Short mmCIF file of C-alpha atoms in Angstrom, two decimals:
data_model
loop_
_atom_site.label_atom_id
_atom_site.label_comp_id
_atom_site.label_asym_id
_atom_site.label_seq_id
_atom_site.Cartn_x
_atom_site.Cartn_y
_atom_site.Cartn_z
CA UNK A 1 77.12 109.10 56.22
CA UNK A 2 77.03 112.55 54.43
CA UNK A 3 73.37 114.20 54.35
CA UNK A 4 74.45 116.16 51.13
CA UNK A 5 74.18 114.53 47.66
CA UNK A 6 77.09 114.67 45.29
CA UNK A 7 75.28 117.27 43.36
CA UNK A 8 75.09 119.41 46.60
CA UNK A 9 78.62 119.04 47.44
CA UNK A 10 79.81 120.26 43.95
CA UNK A 11 77.24 123.39 44.08
CA UNK A 12 78.73 124.23 47.65
CA UNK A 13 82.30 124.14 46.14
CA UNK A 14 81.30 126.13 43.24
CA UNK A 15 80.21 128.88 45.83
CA UNK A 16 83.00 128.78 47.99
CA UNK A 17 85.15 129.80 44.91
CA UNK A 18 83.48 133.40 45.11
CA UNK A 19 84.84 133.83 48.54
CA UNK A 20 88.19 134.38 49.90
CA UNK A 21 90.48 131.40 51.06
CA UNK A 22 93.62 133.10 52.19
CA UNK A 23 95.02 135.49 54.50
CA UNK A 24 96.08 137.64 51.52
CA UNK A 25 92.33 137.93 50.60
CA UNK A 26 90.99 138.40 54.24
CA UNK A 27 89.01 141.58 54.65
CA UNK A 28 91.58 143.86 56.55
CA UNK A 29 89.33 145.59 59.04
CA UNK A 30 88.79 143.26 61.99
CA UNK A 31 85.09 141.70 62.76
CA UNK A 32 84.74 144.10 65.67
CA UNK A 33 85.49 147.28 63.35
CA UNK A 34 82.91 145.99 60.79
CA UNK A 35 80.28 145.29 63.25
CA UNK A 36 80.98 148.73 65.14
CA UNK A 37 80.17 150.77 62.19
CA UNK A 38 76.86 149.33 62.04
CA UNK A 39 76.31 149.86 65.77
CA UNK A 40 76.79 146.39 66.90
CA UNK A 41 79.21 144.74 69.71
CA UNK A 42 81.22 141.72 68.37
CA UNK A 43 83.21 139.35 70.47
CA UNK A 44 83.80 135.74 71.55
CA UNK A 45 84.17 133.40 74.28
CA UNK A 46 87.23 132.47 76.02
CA UNK A 47 88.14 129.74 78.55
CA UNK A 48 90.37 129.86 81.37
CA UNK A 49 90.07 126.13 82.46
CA UNK A 50 92.42 123.74 82.29
CA UNK A 51 95.67 124.82 80.19
CA UNK A 52 96.12 121.74 77.63
CA UNK A 53 92.29 121.40 77.12
CA UNK A 54 89.55 122.74 75.18
CA UNK A 55 88.84 124.94 78.07
CA UNK A 56 92.05 126.51 78.19
CA UNK A 57 92.13 128.90 75.33
CA UNK A 58 92.98 131.79 77.78
CA UNK A 59 96.47 130.49 77.74
CA UNK A 60 97.30 130.14 74.13
CA UNK A 61 99.16 133.47 73.29
CA UNK A 62 97.96 132.78 69.33
CA UNK A 63 94.43 132.70 70.21
CA UNK A 64 94.74 135.54 72.43
CA UNK A 65 95.84 137.78 69.45
CA UNK A 66 93.10 136.69 67.54
CA UNK A 67 90.66 138.21 70.45
CA UNK A 68 92.86 141.28 70.47
CA UNK A 69 92.72 141.73 66.69
CA UNK A 70 88.95 140.83 66.40
CA UNK A 71 87.00 141.51 69.12
CA UNK A 72 85.30 144.06 71.19
CA UNK A 73 83.88 141.93 74.05
CA UNK A 74 84.55 139.04 75.81
CA UNK A 75 82.51 136.37 77.87
CA UNK A 76 84.05 134.00 80.04
CA UNK A 77 83.21 130.38 78.76
CA UNK A 78 82.43 128.75 82.22
CA UNK A 79 84.15 130.74 84.81
CA UNK A 80 81.08 132.69 85.86
CA UNK A 81 79.23 129.72 86.19
CA UNK A 82 78.37 128.63 89.55
CA UNK A 83 80.15 125.06 89.21
CA UNK A 84 83.23 126.85 89.07
CA UNK A 85 82.53 130.10 91.39
CA UNK A 86 80.63 128.04 94.03
CA UNK A 87 82.48 124.82 93.58
CA UNK A 88 82.78 124.46 97.39
CA UNK A 89 80.38 125.29 99.89
CA UNK A 90 82.56 127.36 102.08
CA UNK A 91 84.12 129.88 99.61
CA UNK A 92 83.82 131.49 96.28
CA UNK A 93 86.62 131.41 93.69
CA UNK A 94 86.43 134.30 91.50
CA UNK A 95 90.23 133.90 90.32
CA UNK A 96 89.72 132.37 86.96
CA UNK A 97 86.83 135.02 85.98
CA UNK A 98 89.11 137.71 87.05
CA UNK A 99 91.91 136.82 84.82
CA UNK A 100 89.57 137.47 81.93
CA UNK A 101 88.24 140.37 83.31
CA UNK A 102 91.80 141.96 83.81
CA UNK A 103 92.77 140.71 80.25
CA UNK A 104 89.59 142.56 78.94
CA UNK A 105 90.29 145.56 80.73
CA UNK A 106 93.78 145.68 79.54
CA UNK A 107 93.09 145.45 75.88
CA UNK A 108 89.89 147.97 75.93
CA UNK A 109 87.14 145.27 75.71
CA UNK A 110 83.86 144.85 77.32
CA UNK A 111 82.95 141.98 79.30
CA UNK A 112 79.87 139.97 79.60
CA UNK A 113 78.53 137.83 82.37
CA UNK A 114 77.41 134.22 81.74
CA UNK A 115 75.53 133.40 83.85
CA UNK A 116 74.14 133.93 87.34
CA UNK A 117 71.38 131.08 87.47
CA UNK A 118 71.93 128.20 85.18
CA UNK A 119 68.83 126.42 86.00
CA UNK A 120 70.07 123.14 84.91
CA UNK A 121 70.62 120.69 87.68
CA UNK A 122 73.04 118.63 85.98
CA UNK A 123 75.40 121.53 85.98
CA UNK A 124 75.00 122.42 89.72
CA UNK A 125 77.74 121.35 91.99
CA UNK A 126 76.70 118.26 94.17
CA UNK A 127 76.48 120.21 97.59
CA UNK A 128 73.61 122.41 96.05
CA UNK A 129 71.96 119.13 94.75
CA UNK A 130 72.12 118.05 98.34
CA UNK A 131 71.32 121.23 99.96
CA UNK A 132 69.28 121.17 103.26
CA UNK A 133 66.82 123.93 102.76
CA UNK A 134 65.44 123.55 106.44
CA UNK A 135 62.09 124.07 107.95
CA UNK A 136 61.22 126.90 105.49
CA UNK A 137 62.44 125.91 102.10
CA UNK A 138 60.71 128.82 100.33
CA UNK A 139 62.40 131.40 102.48
CA UNK A 140 65.97 129.52 102.43
CA UNK A 141 65.99 129.08 98.62
CA UNK A 142 65.09 132.74 97.78
CA UNK A 143 67.79 133.78 100.58
CA UNK A 144 70.40 131.54 98.79
CA UNK A 145 69.49 133.04 95.20
CA UNK A 146 69.51 136.19 96.17
CA UNK A 147 72.88 136.03 98.42
CA UNK A 148 74.87 134.39 95.72
CA UNK A 149 73.61 136.43 92.73
CA UNK A 150 74.67 139.49 95.02
CA UNK A 151 77.99 138.28 95.62
CA UNK A 152 78.77 137.55 92.11
CA UNK A 153 77.34 140.97 90.82
CA UNK A 154 79.13 143.05 93.38
CA UNK A 155 82.48 141.27 92.91
CA UNK A 156 82.44 142.10 89.21
CA UNK A 157 80.70 145.59 89.62
CA UNK A 158 80.54 147.59 86.52
CA UNK A 159 83.14 145.39 84.85
CA UNK A 160 80.16 143.24 83.62
CA UNK A 161 78.04 145.39 81.27
CA UNK A 162 75.76 142.53 80.34
CA UNK A 163 74.63 139.38 82.05
CA UNK A 164 72.82 136.38 81.12
CA UNK A 165 70.77 136.16 84.07
CA UNK A 166 68.87 132.96 83.74
CA UNK A 167 70.31 130.53 81.27
CA UNK A 168 68.62 127.58 79.44
CA UNK A 169 65.64 127.22 82.03
CA UNK A 170 63.07 125.72 79.51
CA UNK A 171 62.99 121.93 78.78
CA UNK A 172 63.35 121.52 74.74
CA UNK A 173 61.27 118.25 75.09
CA UNK A 174 58.54 119.66 77.06
CA UNK A 175 58.47 123.48 76.87
CA UNK A 176 58.25 123.73 80.55
CA UNK A 177 60.69 124.98 83.18
CA UNK A 178 63.16 122.51 83.83
CA UNK A 179 62.83 121.09 87.51
CA UNK A 180 65.82 121.97 89.77
CA UNK A 181 66.20 122.37 93.52
CA UNK A 182 65.06 125.96 92.97
CA UNK A 183 62.32 125.47 90.97
CA UNK A 184 61.05 122.57 92.79
CA UNK A 185 60.65 124.80 95.66
CA UNK A 186 59.78 128.09 94.50
CA UNK A 187 58.41 127.56 91.02
CA UNK A 188 58.74 130.05 88.55
CA UNK A 189 59.16 132.78 91.21
CA UNK A 190 62.81 131.33 91.41
CA UNK A 191 63.50 132.95 87.97
CA UNK A 192 61.74 136.21 89.08
CA UNK A 193 63.92 136.45 92.10
CA UNK A 194 67.08 136.20 89.82
CA UNK A 195 66.31 138.89 87.81
CA UNK A 196 65.01 140.97 91.06
CA UNK A 197 68.53 140.21 92.42
CA UNK A 198 70.37 141.21 89.44
CA UNK A 199 68.38 144.52 88.91
CA UNK A 200 69.08 145.28 92.33
CA UNK A 201 73.09 144.36 92.39
CA UNK A 202 73.90 145.17 88.93
CA UNK A 203 71.61 148.48 87.95
CA UNK A 204 73.88 149.23 85.32
CA UNK A 205 73.95 146.15 83.44
CA UNK A 206 71.76 144.68 80.42
CA UNK A 207 69.77 141.76 81.96
CA UNK A 208 69.17 138.88 79.28
CA UNK A 209 67.53 135.61 79.56
CA UNK A 210 69.56 133.08 77.43
CA UNK A 211 68.51 129.93 75.79
CA UNK A 212 69.55 127.73 72.97
CA UNK A 213 66.28 127.16 70.61
CA UNK A 214 67.32 127.28 67.12
CA UNK A 215 65.74 127.65 63.89
CA UNK A 216 66.15 124.15 62.60
CA UNK A 217 63.35 121.46 62.53
CA UNK A 218 62.57 119.83 65.82
CA UNK A 219 62.96 123.20 67.84
CA UNK A 220 59.29 123.98 67.85
CA UNK A 221 58.41 122.95 71.27
CA UNK A 222 61.75 124.65 72.64
CA UNK A 223 60.83 127.75 70.86
CA UNK A 224 57.10 127.82 71.95
CA UNK A 225 58.21 127.42 75.50
CA UNK A 226 60.52 130.42 75.50
CA UNK A 227 57.95 132.40 74.24
CA UNK A 228 55.63 131.48 76.93
CA UNK A 229 58.14 132.18 79.46
CA UNK A 230 58.78 135.71 78.03
CA UNK A 231 55.12 136.49 77.95
CA UNK A 232 55.05 135.77 81.59
CA UNK A 233 58.06 137.56 82.30
CA UNK A 234 56.23 140.76 80.63
CA UNK A 235 53.04 139.94 82.50
CA UNK A 236 54.82 139.82 85.88
CA UNK A 237 56.41 143.28 85.22
CA UNK A 238 59.81 141.58 85.75
CA UNK A 239 62.41 143.56 84.39
CA UNK A 240 64.50 141.99 81.49
CA UNK A 241 66.17 143.90 78.81
CA UNK A 242 67.15 141.11 76.31
CA UNK A 243 66.86 137.58 74.84
CA UNK A 244 70.09 135.72 74.27
CA UNK A 245 69.82 133.64 71.37
CA UNK A 246 72.66 131.09 71.52
CA UNK A 247 72.66 130.44 67.65
CA UNK A 248 74.40 126.97 67.90
CA UNK A 249 73.85 126.61 64.03
CA UNK A 250 73.18 123.07 63.09
CA UNK A 251 73.56 121.43 66.58
CA UNK A 252 70.56 119.17 66.08
CA UNK A 253 72.19 117.84 62.88
CA UNK A 254 69.52 119.34 60.56
CA UNK A 255 71.80 122.39 59.06
CA UNK A 256 69.79 122.60 56.22
CA UNK A 257 66.32 121.86 57.52
CA UNK A 258 65.56 125.60 58.60
CA UNK A 259 62.37 126.93 59.16
CA UNK A 260 62.80 130.41 58.04
CA UNK A 261 59.03 131.52 58.41
CA UNK A 262 58.50 130.01 61.99
CA UNK A 263 61.75 131.56 63.12
CA UNK A 264 60.89 134.92 61.96
CA UNK A 265 57.63 134.61 63.78
CA UNK A 266 59.42 133.73 66.55
CA UNK A 267 61.95 136.62 66.62
CA UNK A 268 59.09 138.97 65.60
CA UNK A 269 57.11 138.00 68.90
CA UNK A 270 60.23 138.55 70.98
CA UNK A 271 61.01 142.10 69.59
CA UNK A 272 57.18 142.84 69.50
CA UNK A 273 57.58 142.56 73.24
CA UNK A 274 60.20 145.06 73.51
CA UNK A 275 63.18 143.01 73.93
CA UNK A 276 66.70 143.79 72.49
CA UNK A 277 68.37 140.66 71.03
CA UNK A 278 71.58 139.33 71.32
CA UNK A 279 73.53 136.38 69.53
CA UNK A 280 75.60 135.18 72.36
CA UNK A 281 77.03 131.79 71.52
CA UNK A 282 77.23 131.74 67.46
CA UNK A 283 78.91 128.45 65.88
CA UNK A 284 78.15 125.90 63.09
CA UNK A 285 78.16 122.23 64.01
CA UNK A 286 79.41 120.36 61.06
CA UNK A 287 78.97 116.91 62.36
CA UNK A 288 76.75 115.81 59.63
CA UNK A 289 78.82 117.30 56.53
CA UNK A 290 81.11 115.40 54.45
CA UNK A 291 84.68 114.83 55.30
CA UNK A 292 86.17 117.24 52.60
CA UNK A 293 87.03 120.46 54.16
CA UNK A 294 86.41 122.54 51.32
CA UNK A 295 82.75 121.10 50.77
CA UNK A 296 82.20 121.61 54.60
CA UNK A 297 83.54 125.19 54.75
CA UNK A 298 81.12 126.30 51.86
CA UNK A 299 78.26 124.60 53.54
CA UNK A 300 79.03 126.31 57.04
CA UNK A 301 79.33 129.91 55.15
CA UNK A 302 76.08 129.28 53.56
CA UNK A 303 74.30 128.39 56.59
CA UNK A 304 75.90 131.26 58.26
CA UNK A 305 75.27 133.75 55.85
CA UNK A 306 71.79 132.77 55.82
CA UNK A 307 70.85 132.73 59.42
CA UNK A 308 73.19 136.11 60.31
CA UNK A 309 71.79 137.86 57.46
CA UNK A 310 68.17 137.26 58.57
CA UNK A 311 68.90 138.16 62.37
CA UNK A 312 70.80 141.58 61.21
CA UNK A 313 67.81 142.68 59.59
CA UNK A 314 66.48 143.29 63.32
CA UNK A 315 67.85 146.56 64.57
CA UNK A 316 67.30 145.25 68.01
CA UNK A 317 70.27 142.94 67.52
CA UNK A 318 73.33 145.04 68.72
CA UNK A 319 75.66 142.35 70.24
CA UNK A 320 77.01 139.24 68.52
CA UNK A 321 79.36 137.04 70.13
CA UNK A 322 80.95 133.74 68.60
CA UNK A 323 81.30 130.97 71.35
CA UNK A 324 85.03 130.59 70.41
CA UNK A 325 87.05 131.86 67.56
CA UNK A 326 89.20 129.01 66.80
CA UNK A 327 88.36 125.44 65.98
CA UNK A 328 91.34 124.11 68.27
CA UNK A 329 89.14 125.13 71.49
CA UNK A 330 85.71 124.76 70.01
CA UNK A 331 83.31 122.71 72.97
CA UNK A 332 81.89 120.95 69.81
CA UNK A 333 85.03 118.72 69.42
CA UNK A 334 84.12 117.37 72.49
CA UNK A 335 80.60 117.60 72.90
CA UNK A 336 79.42 116.28 69.36
CA UNK A 337 82.65 114.62 67.96
CA UNK A 338 82.36 113.90 64.05
CA UNK A 339 82.08 110.18 63.18
CA UNK A 340 85.20 110.44 60.60
CA UNK A 341 87.44 111.59 63.52
CA UNK A 342 88.38 114.90 61.95
CA UNK A 343 87.86 117.83 63.83
CA UNK A 344 84.80 120.05 63.71
CA UNK A 345 85.37 123.63 61.46
CA UNK A 346 82.55 125.60 63.53
CA UNK A 347 84.40 128.81 64.42
CA UNK A 348 85.93 131.78 62.21
CA UNK A 349 89.48 130.43 62.48
CA UNK A 350 90.84 126.91 61.73
CA UNK A 351 93.45 125.09 64.21
CA UNK A 352 96.29 126.75 62.88
CA UNK A 353 94.76 130.20 63.45
CA UNK A 354 94.14 130.63 59.98
CA UNK A 355 90.84 132.45 58.85
CA UNK A 356 88.06 130.36 57.07
CA UNK A 357 85.39 131.07 54.76
CA UNK A 358 83.16 131.43 57.86
CA UNK A 359 85.18 134.45 58.93
CA UNK A 360 84.95 136.16 55.84
CA UNK A 361 80.98 135.45 55.61
CA UNK A 362 80.65 137.17 58.95
CA UNK A 363 82.48 140.03 57.80
CA UNK A 364 80.42 140.08 54.64
CA UNK A 365 76.98 139.88 56.49
CA UNK A 366 78.47 142.78 59.00
CA UNK A 367 79.42 144.86 56.01
CA UNK A 368 76.04 144.52 54.25
CA UNK A 369 74.03 145.02 57.64
CA UNK A 370 72.10 148.30 58.11
CA UNK A 371 73.06 150.83 60.80
CA UNK A 372 71.84 150.21 64.33
#
């Protein structure tokens, strides 16, 4: 059932009429060019997983053409994660990530790294969950983390300009650090060790903490937990350059239940601690919007404009990545499918590789942004 009234739906359709709806009306400049003019690096995720699945956008030539036309930076969707690189205990698999790195280099794009330490037990290989840390578990857990991060950072070297060093370590229900084999043994020192290892072995790179707390109602505990963690990093003199705000808008099903003032206070405190800002995984979840694609696209564009314009007011925001550029490969199709069985329209391009209102909303926001 739609969360919008008929009156709201009509209002959104009216608003949509003022925005371009065809390729002929599309902004000529690329999103990367529009962002660059304001000192912002724009790009997207791309996946080199299974060729015929949501994770296989890298094998779709039409998708690659969108990336080449629109993006100045790429981030592998899963290929830098430990469950890909260290799926087996006796060898590392860098090949999928290397293919993306080569494509980025060939096309003059930068490369982000995501992620060195995803502190969520459900995304760790089973062999790590079962790992025997021996008679001195603290020493062995630290050795394990440092050796793994060293191997990954040294493999990619200066090809990666920015690393999500630690990802999603705050439990949104409690605001506390998630329990994993590493934090059970080392406590918050596991996070310190990860950043120290990244600083040592990727001294050129921007080091980022990345998480998915959002500006909608229901994220209060998550936001507070992230701020507590950032304060702890700062108090411990741990080198962190930026806060990665994933920006999966509407992911909790409250696309219009935003907390503008609370969100601004949250971001203000982050920049007040001298952290840079990055939007690392932008998309808009339309699972609770009406079936009508025009109504949905208008609501998505409106939500995006409201959020992106607020975030671009911060000159500390210098990098903006969508979590995919085409609905055909959006992770949301599998993660939160719509009840009406229609595909989510969460990215700038539809399943036929045509630009949507969201693409033009982003273009307008970049045009209107101040120079960094």
